[in-house]
């Protein structure tokens, strides 16, 4: 019994020891198991503003064949790639020089100085040192080049990270031995490595044996898209991989035994991989397929070297022809790396059809693959030995997309270090220079420095990505763009807290007509499902009430829960005036809207009423106006003036804030047949608004005391590339075409922005566009200028803008811009980027551009997929309102109100609502309630505590809201009192009778 216990004890601790030393295969699958309660706004998942550890290493890399050029110069021998490209590529002559690093070393060193890197990862061209591949007397010129390179790096305090083999096998070894298919190459490679250790090892502290052996085997001997271009059997591919692993292990032991004791260097092998995500994170089968995919690529080489010395079980079970390691070989190979060198770039993802995706989805999430490596291989020290992306060959220095890819990748590494405790000690950006990109030749570029291959000087010109990487190295991480700390302050006590709704669809008749119809009805007496009037019976009636409309009751209930002070909604022009003019006025619809406003007022909520709320899906014009051209016809502007005057007359005594038109600057989506259509429609919209404002100003303001404006879509525009002036100009141009288009005529000059006219004129002169902005007459300028009492803006996100020249006569083309999605930003399901500081910037810009005017934020919100826990909306509200407070408190912008968007969501549309389509409230309702009750973000007390009189009025408000319930309670209470009185009366009467009978009985006895 004791023997069994001892045996179990030893077995248990043996397993623990094995786990500590090697890790247990398969633990990486837990990376794909997602927390069902995962928060979309978890700090651990968002962009991290922080710094890397002080000792973190920043580097850049190149491959010898890609950048050295001079393939026939100074006695260099041919490699398999020299031979391959002359067979496979038509423009073989253009590869001879490439970036020509062999002869332009000083320019490479200047580029390294510019970046400020701490290490440079480069490879030695085997055939430049030994033309035939066999170690003999080295090529003196080649030897001199690498000695000069290493010495120059050390002089600059840049550590050399030297790769022995980056795919350019000497051609003689391929022709004589068959390349890596032959085990004989292993010993020849070891001889070559020994020479390098003897010659350079006193100055090199980081060695890489082989760069990405997976691609060497798979594409060199399988798909044939890499040299030597063999399209062999799958068994050949795995045989080559087997020899590469053994070659690496032999070189590692050689260095460990003979050189490391006194050279003190470290050695590894660069392993590359893709990353993959399951179709369904809760599906165990999908997760298993992801695990298999990673094992077939990264695990193929990583498990023998960083694990237990053998191939993954999945590979061994799948392929019977897979070469086998003996037990001695397993022990020899296991642990032959001083750190985990990892490559994660486009070569690991292309071509996608060659990857074992197993029906799952490729992903660029570097943080997750680092977690997988940590779990599979027992938390190794990791060097990111290759990372970056690519641009098309025509891109020169404006590689904006590369900036955002780099930003994403490096931040994922930072998150892995800070949140996941992954030991990443260095990062290699790939690559230093534009060069020959393997099967893509010169069709893509990956360099941080642009090289014109056709020029003689081949200057190294820093791209945007070089400038950005230099900044990251200098700051050792990321600093927030907006560093103003959060404020603890409040808005003014009369600040308007509102909620926005789109068009309210009016009920044509009351939903509860029974109180105003004196007839009695019987239902379904003949089985026909109809009401039948009972003749001769009349019931008591009462006057019609606004609460007879069921939809109004629902709105009141929702608004009461929101605790807002203002409610913004839109009227339906086509319902009020179905003919588009005053010939037919739908009084019932007008009564409905008046009921909404009056009932809302009973809740102490003011209405901001929008007269016209078009969308790209529903233009909202009466049918006859649509048939005559809509906003392309100037008569529509006069029809709108009549409609506005009617609304002011019928509803104006109850409304203090009016919006004439919502987002007229977004109707370009509808009138997009040509730019001239877009500009003409916009012109008529401006005139319509101005005429409506003048009507109110001249006829109604004096006794209604309201204010009128129009609401403009006002997203902020940020240059996508801060290093290019053209992007800054494009961002400003977007603001002028988007906002200034309508705001300049009203709040500034009475005319369109000069920038807009000049740019369209410039494109006309170049023959790139035939657009023409309409001209304002002097009367129209006078009409439009100043036709607004405040600036109303709808703001949802920040757009990252790129200058992109475009031809054609379309409004979108006239702007010459494109939008870039920042993949590092938190985004909504509809891809709205959450960029809180953008709202502060646009508010400051409005103040700077149009003066110190009153501003209402009439719509601000985000779509959130969750129905019962809309954390994204809460996060958005808190962050955006904090930035609005900064604009109000620090920048002194006169912000009068904030309206969250929107009250209820619509079916089959992005979920912007605080309430579902069936009126179920979400947690964001309470969150917004708290912001409103605190009037911002107070420290310890509120400067706007309501006086006792207001508190008393709140009780009165409660009574007025609960009249039916209170009446019912009073009736019930009165009935109970009456019943009790009757019961008491009868009890007393019975008691008197009993006493009388008793007395009578006593008297008879006497």
PDB file of N, CA and C in Angstrom, residues 455-485:
ATOM      1  N   UNK A 455      16.989  54.503 -59.369  1.00  0.00           N
ATOM      2  CA  UNK A 455      17.918  55.625 -59.261  1.00  0.00           C
ATOM      3  C   UNK A 455      19.329  55.115 -58.989  1.00  0.00           C
ATOM      4  N   UNK A 456      20.312  55.945 -59.270  1.00  0.00           N
ATOM      5  CA  UNK A 456      21.704  55.553 -59.035  1.00  0.00           C
ATOM      6  C   UNK A 456      22.094  55.705 -57.570  1.00  0.00           C
ATOM      7  N   UNK A 457      21.628  56.776 -56.925  1.00  0.00           N
ATOM      8  CA  UNK A 457      22.034  57.052 -55.544  1.00  0.00           C
ATOM      9  C   UNK A 457      21.316  56.160 -54.539  1.00  0.00           C
ATOM     10  N   UNK A 458      20.089  55.755 -54.887  1.00  0.00           N
ATOM     11  CA  UNK A 458      19.299  54.891 -53.997  1.00  0.00           C
ATOM     12  C   UNK A 458      19.257  55.436 -52.565  1.00  0.00           C
ATOM     13  N   UNK A 459      18.856  56.690 -52.474  1.00  0.00           N
ATOM     14  CA  UNK A 459      18.778  57.323 -51.155  1.00  0.00           C
ATOM     15  C   UNK A 459      17.766  56.598 -50.274  1.00  0.00           C
ATOM     16  N   UNK A 460      18.042  56.550 -48.960  1.00  0.00           N
ATOM     17  CA  UNK A 460      17.128  55.983 -47.976  1.00  0.00           C
ATOM     18  C   UNK A 460      16.270  57.130 -47.426  1.00  0.00           C
ATOM     19  N   UNK A 461      15.025  57.203 -47.903  1.00  0.00           N
ATOM     20  CA  UNK A 461      14.134  58.298 -47.513  1.00  0.00           C
ATOM     21  C   UNK A 461      13.149  57.782 -46.477  1.00  0.00           C
ATOM     22  N   UNK A 462      13.136  58.371 -45.279  1.00  0.00           N
ATOM     23  CA  UNK A 462      12.245  57.848 -44.231  1.00  0.00           C
ATOM     24  C   UNK A 462      10.775  57.999 -44.606  1.00  0.00           C
ATOM     25  N   UNK A 463      10.043  56.909 -44.444  1.00  0.00           N
ATOM     26  CA  UNK A 463       8.591  56.948 -44.637  1.00  0.00           C
ATOM     27  C   UNK A 463       7.917  57.410 -43.346  1.00  0.00           C
ATOM     28  N   UNK A 464       6.616  57.557 -43.413  1.00  0.00           N
ATOM     29  CA  UNK A 464       5.851  57.912 -42.206  1.00  0.00           C
ATOM     30  C   UNK A 464       6.059  56.882 -41.110  1.00  0.00           C
ATOM     31  N   UNK A 465       6.124  55.616 -41.514  1.00  0.00           N
ATOM     32  CA  UNK A 465       6.293  54.550 -40.525  1.00  0.00           C
ATOM     33  C   UNK A 465       7.637  54.673 -39.811  1.00  0.00           C
ATOM     34  N   UNK A 466       8.669  55.152 -40.505  1.00  0.00           N
ATOM     35  CA  UNK A 466       9.968  55.365 -39.865  1.00  0.00           C
ATOM     36  C   UNK A 466       9.871  56.471 -38.823  1.00  0.00           C
ATOM     37  N   UNK A 467       9.178  57.542 -39.165  1.00  0.00           N
ATOM     38  CA  UNK A 467       8.990  58.643 -38.214  1.00  0.00           C
ATOM     39  C   UNK A 467       8.195  58.180 -37.001  1.00  0.00           C
ATOM     40  N   UNK A 468       7.178  57.365 -37.248  1.00  0.00           N
ATOM     41  CA  UNK A 468       6.344  56.876 -36.139  1.00  0.00           C
ATOM     42  C   UNK A 468       7.122  55.916 -35.253  1.00  0.00           C
ATOM     43  N   UNK A 469       7.890  55.009 -35.879  1.00  0.00           N
ATOM     44  CA  UNK A 469       8.687  54.057 -35.096  1.00  0.00           C
ATOM     45  C   UNK A 469       9.752  54.795 -34.279  1.00  0.00           C
ATOM     46  N   UNK A 470      10.337  55.810 -34.861  1.00  0.00           N
ATOM     47  CA  UNK A 470      11.324  56.622 -34.145  1.00  0.00           C
ATOM     48  C   UNK A 470      10.697  57.247 -32.901  1.00  0.00           C
ATOM     49  N   UNK A 471       9.463  57.723 -33.038  1.00  0.00           N
ATOM     50  CA  UNK A 471       8.751  58.326 -31.899  1.00  0.00           C
ATOM     51  C   UNK A 471       8.491  57.289 -30.807  1.00  0.00           C
ATOM     52  N   UNK A 472       8.067  56.095 -31.213  1.00  0.00           N
ATOM     53  CA  UNK A 472       7.805  55.033 -30.230  1.00  0.00           C
ATOM     54  C   UNK A 472       9.086  54.674 -29.481  1.00  0.00           C
ATOM     55  N   UNK A 473      10.193  54.559 -30.215  1.00  0.00           N
ATOM     56  CA  UNK A 473      11.471  54.232 -29.572  1.00  0.00           C
ATOM     57  C   UNK A 473      11.870  55.335 -28.600  1.00  0.00           C
ATOM     58  N   UNK A 474      11.715  56.570 -29.037  1.00  0.00           N
ATOM     59  CA  UNK A 474      12.100  57.707 -28.183  1.00  0.00           C
ATOM     60  C   UNK A 474      11.275  57.748 -26.898  1.00  0.00           C
ATOM     61  N   UNK A 475       9.983  57.468 -27.025  1.00  0.00           N
ATOM     62  CA  UNK A 475       9.084  57.527 -25.858  1.00  0.00           C
ATOM     63  C   UNK A 475       9.015  56.185 -25.131  1.00  0.00           C
ATOM     64  N   UNK A 476       9.621  55.145 -25.734  1.00  0.00           N
ATOM     65  CA  UNK A 476       9.582  53.790 -25.174  1.00  0.00           C
ATOM     66  C   UNK A 476       8.153  53.316 -24.947  1.00  0.00           C
ATOM     67  N   UNK A 477       7.261  53.704 -25.844  1.00  0.00           N
ATOM     68  CA  UNK A 477       5.864  53.288 -25.725  1.00  0.00           C
ATOM     69  C   UNK A 477       4.926  54.330 -26.286  1.00  0.00           C
ATOM     70  N   UNK A 478       3.797  54.472 -25.620  1.00  0.00           N
ATOM     71  CA  UNK A 478       2.716  55.330 -26.124  1.00  0.00           C
ATOM     72  C   UNK A 478       2.263  56.317 -25.043  1.00  0.00           C
ATOM     73  N   UNK A 479       2.189  57.566 -25.438  1.00  0.00           N
ATOM     74  CA  UNK A 479       1.643  58.579 -24.551  1.00  0.00           C
ATOM     75  C   UNK A 479       0.299  59.030 -25.107  1.00  0.00           C
ATOM     76  N   UNK A 480      -0.673  59.298 -24.234  1.00  0.00           N
ATOM     77  CA  UNK A 480      -2.009  59.680 -24.725  1.00  0.00           C
ATOM     78  C   UNK A 480      -1.972  60.976 -25.510  1.00  0.00           C
ATOM     79  N   UNK A 481      -2.782  61.019 -26.578  1.00  0.00           N
ATOM     80  CA  UNK A 481      -2.850  62.205 -27.422  1.00  0.00           C
ATOM     81  C   UNK A 481      -3.440  63.381 -26.666  1.00  0.00           C
ATOM     82  N   UNK A 482      -4.466  63.104 -25.880  1.00  0.00           N
ATOM     83  CA  UNK A 482      -5.100  64.129 -25.062  1.00  0.00           C
ATOM     84  C   UNK A 482      -4.808  63.804 -23.601  1.00  0.00           C
ATOM     85  N   UNK A 483      -4.012  64.642 -22.961  1.00  0.00           N
ATOM     86  CA  UNK A 483      -3.540  64.305 -21.621  1.00  0.00           C
ATOM     87  C   UNK A 483      -4.224  65.096 -20.511  1.00  0.00           C
ATOM     88  N   UNK A 484      -5.259  65.885 -20.852  1.00  0.00           N
ATOM     89  CA  UNK A 484      -5.963  66.626 -19.815  1.00  0.00           C
ATOM     90  C   UNK A 484      -6.669  65.649 -18.887  1.00  0.00           C
ATOM     91  N   UNK A 485      -6.382  65.699 -17.588  1.00  0.00           N
ATOM     92  CA  UNK A 485      -7.027  64.742 -16.673  1.00  0.00           C
ATOM     93  C   UNK A 485      -8.527  64.992 -16.564  1.00  0.00           C
TER      94      UNK A 485
END
